[in-house]
mmCIF file of C-alpha atoms in Angstrom:
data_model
loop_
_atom_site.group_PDB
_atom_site.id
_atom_site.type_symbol
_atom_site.label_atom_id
_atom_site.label_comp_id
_atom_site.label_asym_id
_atom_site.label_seq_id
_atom_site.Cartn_x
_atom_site.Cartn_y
_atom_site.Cartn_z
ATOM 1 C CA UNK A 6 63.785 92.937 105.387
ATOM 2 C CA UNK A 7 67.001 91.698 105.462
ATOM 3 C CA UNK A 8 68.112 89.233 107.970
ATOM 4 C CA UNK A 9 71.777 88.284 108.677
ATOM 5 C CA UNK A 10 72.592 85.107 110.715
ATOM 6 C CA UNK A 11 76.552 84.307 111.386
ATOM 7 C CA UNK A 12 78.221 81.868 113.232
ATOM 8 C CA UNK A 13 79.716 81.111 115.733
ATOM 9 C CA UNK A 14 79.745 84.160 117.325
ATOM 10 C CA UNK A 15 83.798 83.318 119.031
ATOM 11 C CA UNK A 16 86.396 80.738 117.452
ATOM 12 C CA UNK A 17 89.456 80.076 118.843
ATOM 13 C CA UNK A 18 92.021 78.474 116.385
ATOM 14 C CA UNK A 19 95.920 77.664 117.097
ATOM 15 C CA UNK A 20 98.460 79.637 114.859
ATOM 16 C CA UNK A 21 98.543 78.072 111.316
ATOM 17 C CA UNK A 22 95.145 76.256 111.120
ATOM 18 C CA UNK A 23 92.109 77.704 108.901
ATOM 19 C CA UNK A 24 88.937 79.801 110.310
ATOM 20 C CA UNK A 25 85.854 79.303 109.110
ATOM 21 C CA UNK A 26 82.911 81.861 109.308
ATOM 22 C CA UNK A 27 79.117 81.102 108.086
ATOM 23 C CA UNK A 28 76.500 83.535 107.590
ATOM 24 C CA UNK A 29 73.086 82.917 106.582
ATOM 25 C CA UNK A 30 70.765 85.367 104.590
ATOM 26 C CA UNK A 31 67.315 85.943 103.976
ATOM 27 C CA UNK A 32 67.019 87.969 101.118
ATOM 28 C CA UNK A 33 67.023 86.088 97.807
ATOM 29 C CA UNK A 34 67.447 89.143 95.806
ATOM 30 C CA UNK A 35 70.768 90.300 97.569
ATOM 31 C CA UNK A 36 73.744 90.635 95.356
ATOM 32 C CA UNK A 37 76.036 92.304 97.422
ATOM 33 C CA UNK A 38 78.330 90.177 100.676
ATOM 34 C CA UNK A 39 81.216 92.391 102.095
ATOM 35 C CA UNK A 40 83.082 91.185 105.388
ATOM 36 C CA UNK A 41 84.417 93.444 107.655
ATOM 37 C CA UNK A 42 87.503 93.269 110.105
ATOM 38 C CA UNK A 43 87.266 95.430 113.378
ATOM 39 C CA UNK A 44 90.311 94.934 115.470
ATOM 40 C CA UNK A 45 90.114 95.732 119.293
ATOM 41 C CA UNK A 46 89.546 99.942 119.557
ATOM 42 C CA UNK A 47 90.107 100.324 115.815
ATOM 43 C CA UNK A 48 87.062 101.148 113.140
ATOM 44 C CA UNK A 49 85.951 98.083 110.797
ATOM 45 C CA UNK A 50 88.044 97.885 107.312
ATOM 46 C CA UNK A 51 86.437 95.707 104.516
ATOM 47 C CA UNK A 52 88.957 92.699 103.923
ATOM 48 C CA UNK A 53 87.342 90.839 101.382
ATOM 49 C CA UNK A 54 83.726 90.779 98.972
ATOM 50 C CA UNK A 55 81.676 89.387 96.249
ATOM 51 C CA UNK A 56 78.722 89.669 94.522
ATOM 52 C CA UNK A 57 76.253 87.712 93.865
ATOM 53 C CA UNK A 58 77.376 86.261 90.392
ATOM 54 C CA UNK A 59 80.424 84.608 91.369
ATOM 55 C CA UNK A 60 80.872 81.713 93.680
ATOM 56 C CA UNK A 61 84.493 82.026 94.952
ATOM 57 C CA UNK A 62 86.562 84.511 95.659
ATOM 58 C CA UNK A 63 90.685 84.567 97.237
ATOM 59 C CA UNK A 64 92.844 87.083 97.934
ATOM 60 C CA UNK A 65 95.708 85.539 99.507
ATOM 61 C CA UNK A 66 95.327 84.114 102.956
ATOM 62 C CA UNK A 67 91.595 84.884 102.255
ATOM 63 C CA UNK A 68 88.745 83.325 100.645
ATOM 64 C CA UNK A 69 84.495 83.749 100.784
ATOM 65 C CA UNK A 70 82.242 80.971 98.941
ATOM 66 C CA UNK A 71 79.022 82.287 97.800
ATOM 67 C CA UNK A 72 75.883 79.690 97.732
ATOM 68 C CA UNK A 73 72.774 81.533 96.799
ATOM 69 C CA UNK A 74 70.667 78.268 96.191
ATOM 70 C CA UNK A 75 71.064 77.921 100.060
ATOM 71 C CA UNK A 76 71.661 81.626 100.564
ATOM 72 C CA UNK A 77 75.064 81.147 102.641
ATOM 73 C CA UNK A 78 78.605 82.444 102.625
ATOM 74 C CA UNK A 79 81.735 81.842 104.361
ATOM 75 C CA UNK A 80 84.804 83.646 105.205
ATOM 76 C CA UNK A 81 88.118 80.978 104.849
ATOM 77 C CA UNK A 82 91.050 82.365 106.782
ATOM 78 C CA UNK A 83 94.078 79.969 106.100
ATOM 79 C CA UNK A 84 97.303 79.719 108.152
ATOM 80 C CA UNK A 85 96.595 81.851 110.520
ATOM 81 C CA UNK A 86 98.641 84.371 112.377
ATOM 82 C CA UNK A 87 98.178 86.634 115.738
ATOM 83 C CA UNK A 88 97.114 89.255 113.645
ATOM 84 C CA UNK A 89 94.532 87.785 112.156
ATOM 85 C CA UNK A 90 92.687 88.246 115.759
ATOM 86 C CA UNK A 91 89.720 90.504 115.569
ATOM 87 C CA UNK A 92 85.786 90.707 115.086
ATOM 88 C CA UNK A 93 84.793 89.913 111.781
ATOM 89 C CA UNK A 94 81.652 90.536 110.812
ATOM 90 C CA UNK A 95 79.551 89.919 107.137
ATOM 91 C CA UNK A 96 77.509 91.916 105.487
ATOM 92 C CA UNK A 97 74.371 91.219 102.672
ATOM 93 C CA UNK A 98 73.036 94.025 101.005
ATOM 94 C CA UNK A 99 68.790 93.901 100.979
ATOM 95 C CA UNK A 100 65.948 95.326 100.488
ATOM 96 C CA UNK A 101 64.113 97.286 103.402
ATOM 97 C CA UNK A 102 60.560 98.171 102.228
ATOM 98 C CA UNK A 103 61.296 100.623 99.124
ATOM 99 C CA UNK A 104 65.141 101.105 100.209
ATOM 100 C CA UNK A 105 68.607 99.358 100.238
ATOM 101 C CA UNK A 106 70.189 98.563 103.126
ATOM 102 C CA UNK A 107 73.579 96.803 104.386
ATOM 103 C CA UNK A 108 72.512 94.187 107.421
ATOM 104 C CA UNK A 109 75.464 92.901 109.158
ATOM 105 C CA UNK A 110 75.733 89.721 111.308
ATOM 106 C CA UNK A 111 76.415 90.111 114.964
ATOM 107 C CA UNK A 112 80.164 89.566 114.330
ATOM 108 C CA UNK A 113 82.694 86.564 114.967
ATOM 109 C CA UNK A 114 85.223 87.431 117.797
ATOM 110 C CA UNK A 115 88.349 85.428 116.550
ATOM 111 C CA UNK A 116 91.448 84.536 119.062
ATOM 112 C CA UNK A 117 94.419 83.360 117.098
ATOM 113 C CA UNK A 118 96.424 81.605 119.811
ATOM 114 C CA UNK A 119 100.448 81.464 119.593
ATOM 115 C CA UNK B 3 94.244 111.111 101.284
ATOM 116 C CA UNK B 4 92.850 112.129 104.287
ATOM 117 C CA UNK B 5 90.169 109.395 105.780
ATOM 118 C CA UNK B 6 86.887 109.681 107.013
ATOM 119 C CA UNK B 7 86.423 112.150 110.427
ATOM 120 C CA UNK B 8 84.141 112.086 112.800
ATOM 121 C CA UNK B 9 82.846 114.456 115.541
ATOM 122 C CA UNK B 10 82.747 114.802 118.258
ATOM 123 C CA UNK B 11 84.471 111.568 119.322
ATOM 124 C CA UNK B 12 83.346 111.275 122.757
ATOM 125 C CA UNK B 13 79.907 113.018 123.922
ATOM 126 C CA UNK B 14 77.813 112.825 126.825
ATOM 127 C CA UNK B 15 73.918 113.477 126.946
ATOM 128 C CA UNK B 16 71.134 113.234 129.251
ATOM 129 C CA UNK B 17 67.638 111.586 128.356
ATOM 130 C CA UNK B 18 65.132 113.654 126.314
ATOM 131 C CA UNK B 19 67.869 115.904 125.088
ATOM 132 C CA UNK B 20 69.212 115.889 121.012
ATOM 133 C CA UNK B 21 72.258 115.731 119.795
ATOM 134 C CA UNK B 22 73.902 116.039 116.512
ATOM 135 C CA UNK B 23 76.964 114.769 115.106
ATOM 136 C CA UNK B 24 79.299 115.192 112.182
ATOM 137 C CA UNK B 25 81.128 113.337 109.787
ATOM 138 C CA UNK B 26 83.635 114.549 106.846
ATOM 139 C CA UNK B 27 84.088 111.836 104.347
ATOM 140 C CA UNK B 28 87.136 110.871 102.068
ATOM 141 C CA UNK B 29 87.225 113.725 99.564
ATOM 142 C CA UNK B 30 85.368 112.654 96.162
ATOM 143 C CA UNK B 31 83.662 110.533 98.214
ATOM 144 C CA UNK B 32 79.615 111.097 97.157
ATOM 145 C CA UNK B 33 78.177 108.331 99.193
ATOM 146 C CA UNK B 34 77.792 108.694 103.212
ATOM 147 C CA UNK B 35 75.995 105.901 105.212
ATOM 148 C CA UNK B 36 75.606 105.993 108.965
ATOM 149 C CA UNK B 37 75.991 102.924 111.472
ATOM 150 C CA UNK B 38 75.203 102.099 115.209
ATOM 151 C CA UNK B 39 77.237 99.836 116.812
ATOM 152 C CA UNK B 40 76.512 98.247 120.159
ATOM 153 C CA UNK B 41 77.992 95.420 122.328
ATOM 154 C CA UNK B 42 74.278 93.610 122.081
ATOM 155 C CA UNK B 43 73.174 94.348 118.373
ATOM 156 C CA UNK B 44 75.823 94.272 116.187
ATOM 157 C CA UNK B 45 76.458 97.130 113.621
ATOM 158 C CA UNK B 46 72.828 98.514 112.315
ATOM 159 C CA UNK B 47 72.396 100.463 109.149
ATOM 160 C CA UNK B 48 70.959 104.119 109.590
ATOM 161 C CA UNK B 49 70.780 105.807 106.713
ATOM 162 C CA UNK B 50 72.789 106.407 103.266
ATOM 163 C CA UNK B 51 73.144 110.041 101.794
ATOM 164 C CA UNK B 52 74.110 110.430 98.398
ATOM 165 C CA UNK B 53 74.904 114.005 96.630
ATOM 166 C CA UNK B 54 72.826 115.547 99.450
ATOM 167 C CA UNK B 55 69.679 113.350 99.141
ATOM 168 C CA UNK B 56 68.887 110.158 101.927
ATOM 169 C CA UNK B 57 68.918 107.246 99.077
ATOM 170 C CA UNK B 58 68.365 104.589 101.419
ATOM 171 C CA UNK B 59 67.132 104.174 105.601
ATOM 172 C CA UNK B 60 67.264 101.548 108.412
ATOM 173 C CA UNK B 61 64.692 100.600 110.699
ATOM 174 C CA UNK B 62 65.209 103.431 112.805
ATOM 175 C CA UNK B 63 62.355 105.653 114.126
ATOM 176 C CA UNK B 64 62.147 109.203 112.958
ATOM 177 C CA UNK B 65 64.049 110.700 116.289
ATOM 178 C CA UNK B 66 67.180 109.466 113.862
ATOM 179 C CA UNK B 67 67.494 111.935 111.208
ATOM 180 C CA UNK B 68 70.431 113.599 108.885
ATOM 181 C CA UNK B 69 71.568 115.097 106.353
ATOM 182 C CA UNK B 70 74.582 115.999 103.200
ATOM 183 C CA UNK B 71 75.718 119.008 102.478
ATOM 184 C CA UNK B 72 76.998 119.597 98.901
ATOM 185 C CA UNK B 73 80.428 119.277 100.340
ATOM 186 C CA UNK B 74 79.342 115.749 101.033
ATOM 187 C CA UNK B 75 79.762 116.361 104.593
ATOM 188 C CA UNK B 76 77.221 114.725 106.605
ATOM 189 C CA UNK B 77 75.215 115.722 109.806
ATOM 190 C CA UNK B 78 73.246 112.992 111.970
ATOM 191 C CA UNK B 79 70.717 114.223 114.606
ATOM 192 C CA UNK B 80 69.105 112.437 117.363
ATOM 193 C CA UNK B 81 66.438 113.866 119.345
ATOM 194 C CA UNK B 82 64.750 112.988 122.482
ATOM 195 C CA UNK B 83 67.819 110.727 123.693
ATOM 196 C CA UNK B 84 66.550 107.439 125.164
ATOM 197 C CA UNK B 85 69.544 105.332 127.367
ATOM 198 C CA UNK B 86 69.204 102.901 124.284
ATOM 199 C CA UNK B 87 70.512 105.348 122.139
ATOM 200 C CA UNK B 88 73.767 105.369 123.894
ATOM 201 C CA UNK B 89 76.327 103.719 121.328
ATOM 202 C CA UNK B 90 79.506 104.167 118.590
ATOM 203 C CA UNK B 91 78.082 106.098 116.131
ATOM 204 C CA UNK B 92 80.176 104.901 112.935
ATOM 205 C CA UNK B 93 79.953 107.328 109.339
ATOM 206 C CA UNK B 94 81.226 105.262 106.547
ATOM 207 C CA UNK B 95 81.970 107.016 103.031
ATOM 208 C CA UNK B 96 82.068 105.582 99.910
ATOM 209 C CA UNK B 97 82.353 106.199 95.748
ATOM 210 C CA UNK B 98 79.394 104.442 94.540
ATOM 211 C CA UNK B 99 77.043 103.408 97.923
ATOM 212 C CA UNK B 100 76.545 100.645 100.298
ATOM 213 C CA UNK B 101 77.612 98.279 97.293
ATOM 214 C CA UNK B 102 80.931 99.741 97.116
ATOM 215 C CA UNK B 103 83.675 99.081 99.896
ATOM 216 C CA UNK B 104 82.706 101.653 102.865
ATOM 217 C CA UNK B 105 85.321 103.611 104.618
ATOM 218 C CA UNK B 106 84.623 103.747 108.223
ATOM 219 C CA UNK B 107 85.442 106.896 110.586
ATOM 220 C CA UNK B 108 86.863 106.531 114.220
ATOM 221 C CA UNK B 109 83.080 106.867 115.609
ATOM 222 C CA UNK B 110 81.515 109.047 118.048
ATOM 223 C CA UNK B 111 80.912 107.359 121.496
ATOM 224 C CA UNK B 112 77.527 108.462 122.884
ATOM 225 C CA UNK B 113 76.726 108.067 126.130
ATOM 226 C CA UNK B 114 73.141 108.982 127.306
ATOM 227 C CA UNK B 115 72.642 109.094 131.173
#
């Protein structure tokens, strides 16, 4: 099945620098890489996703990068803010035995510090 | 549009006991999957219902069960409550299925003592 690796599992960054999240797969045939934002008490909302036939994708302060040769992808969070503080957490879509199934990582715990 | 509701949101059980809970999705919302998320293991994947049928399952044992009803709205049932079951039971609904951007509910917060 589906394995999900991400790191590092807490990154502390001062206002206005970048964020960088990895996560590691073990499915070759998964197309599908969501990420997730959970702030503290709230329920996750997706911020950001691609499939597996493009490399790159941005949606303003956001970015993931796709490489399915190494079977990694990254969340890029540019000039950060306080808000930007939360768990993240990525997502692959695999196979389980004859089924589908969305296998998260463990989640990055991100401090944005004033 | 109304979002995703869950309930209860807070329940407390005792070991060996069931439990179900329930979960109203966004309307026109088909797709329903169901999550556990714990301090030490992340968010796991339960199950997916779509149009009243489980399309896709977790590595769960079979004391984790649901269903859909043709209103969408989706029932998960735990019997025989082990303390490891104790968790935030998150729904999630969607158009099209776990490829398609899920919709998470508040959770329910199981506690099993």
């Amino acid at each position: 099945g589906e394995n999900v690796e991400q790191h590092p599992s807490t990154l502390s960054v001062q206002e206005g620098d970048s964020a960088v999240i990895k996560c590691t797969y073990s499915d070759s045939a998964s197309n599908y890489f969501p990420w997730y934002k959970q702030e503290l008490g709230k329920r996750p909302q997706l911020i950001i996703d691609i499939r597996s036939n493009v490399g790159e994708k941005k949606d303003q302060r956001i970015a993931v990068t796709l490489n399915k040769t190494a079977k990694h992808f990254s969340l890029h969070i540019t000039e950060t803010q306080p808000e930007d503080s939360a768990v993240y957490f990525c997502a692959a879509k695999g196979r389980f035995r004859n089924d589908y199934k969305l296998s998260f990582g463990a989640g990055t715990t991100v401090t944005v510090r004033a | 549009k109304a979002g995703v509701t869950q309930t209860p949101r807070y329940l407390i059980k005792t070991r060996g006991q069931q439990v179900t809970l329930s979960c109203s999705p966004i309307s026109g919302h088909r797709s329903v999957s169901w999550y556990q998320q714990t301090p030490g293991q992340g968010l796991q994947f339960l199950f997916e219902y779509f149009s009243e049928t489980q399309r896709n399952k977790g590595n769960f044992p079979g004391r984790f069960s649901g269903r859909q009803f043709s209103n969408s709205r989706s029932e998960m049932n735990v019997s025989t409550l082990e303390l490891g079951d104790s968790a935030l039971y998150l729904c999630a609904s969607s158009l099209q299925g776990i490829v398609d951007e899920q919709y998470f509910g508040p959770g329910t917060r199981l506690t099993v003592t």
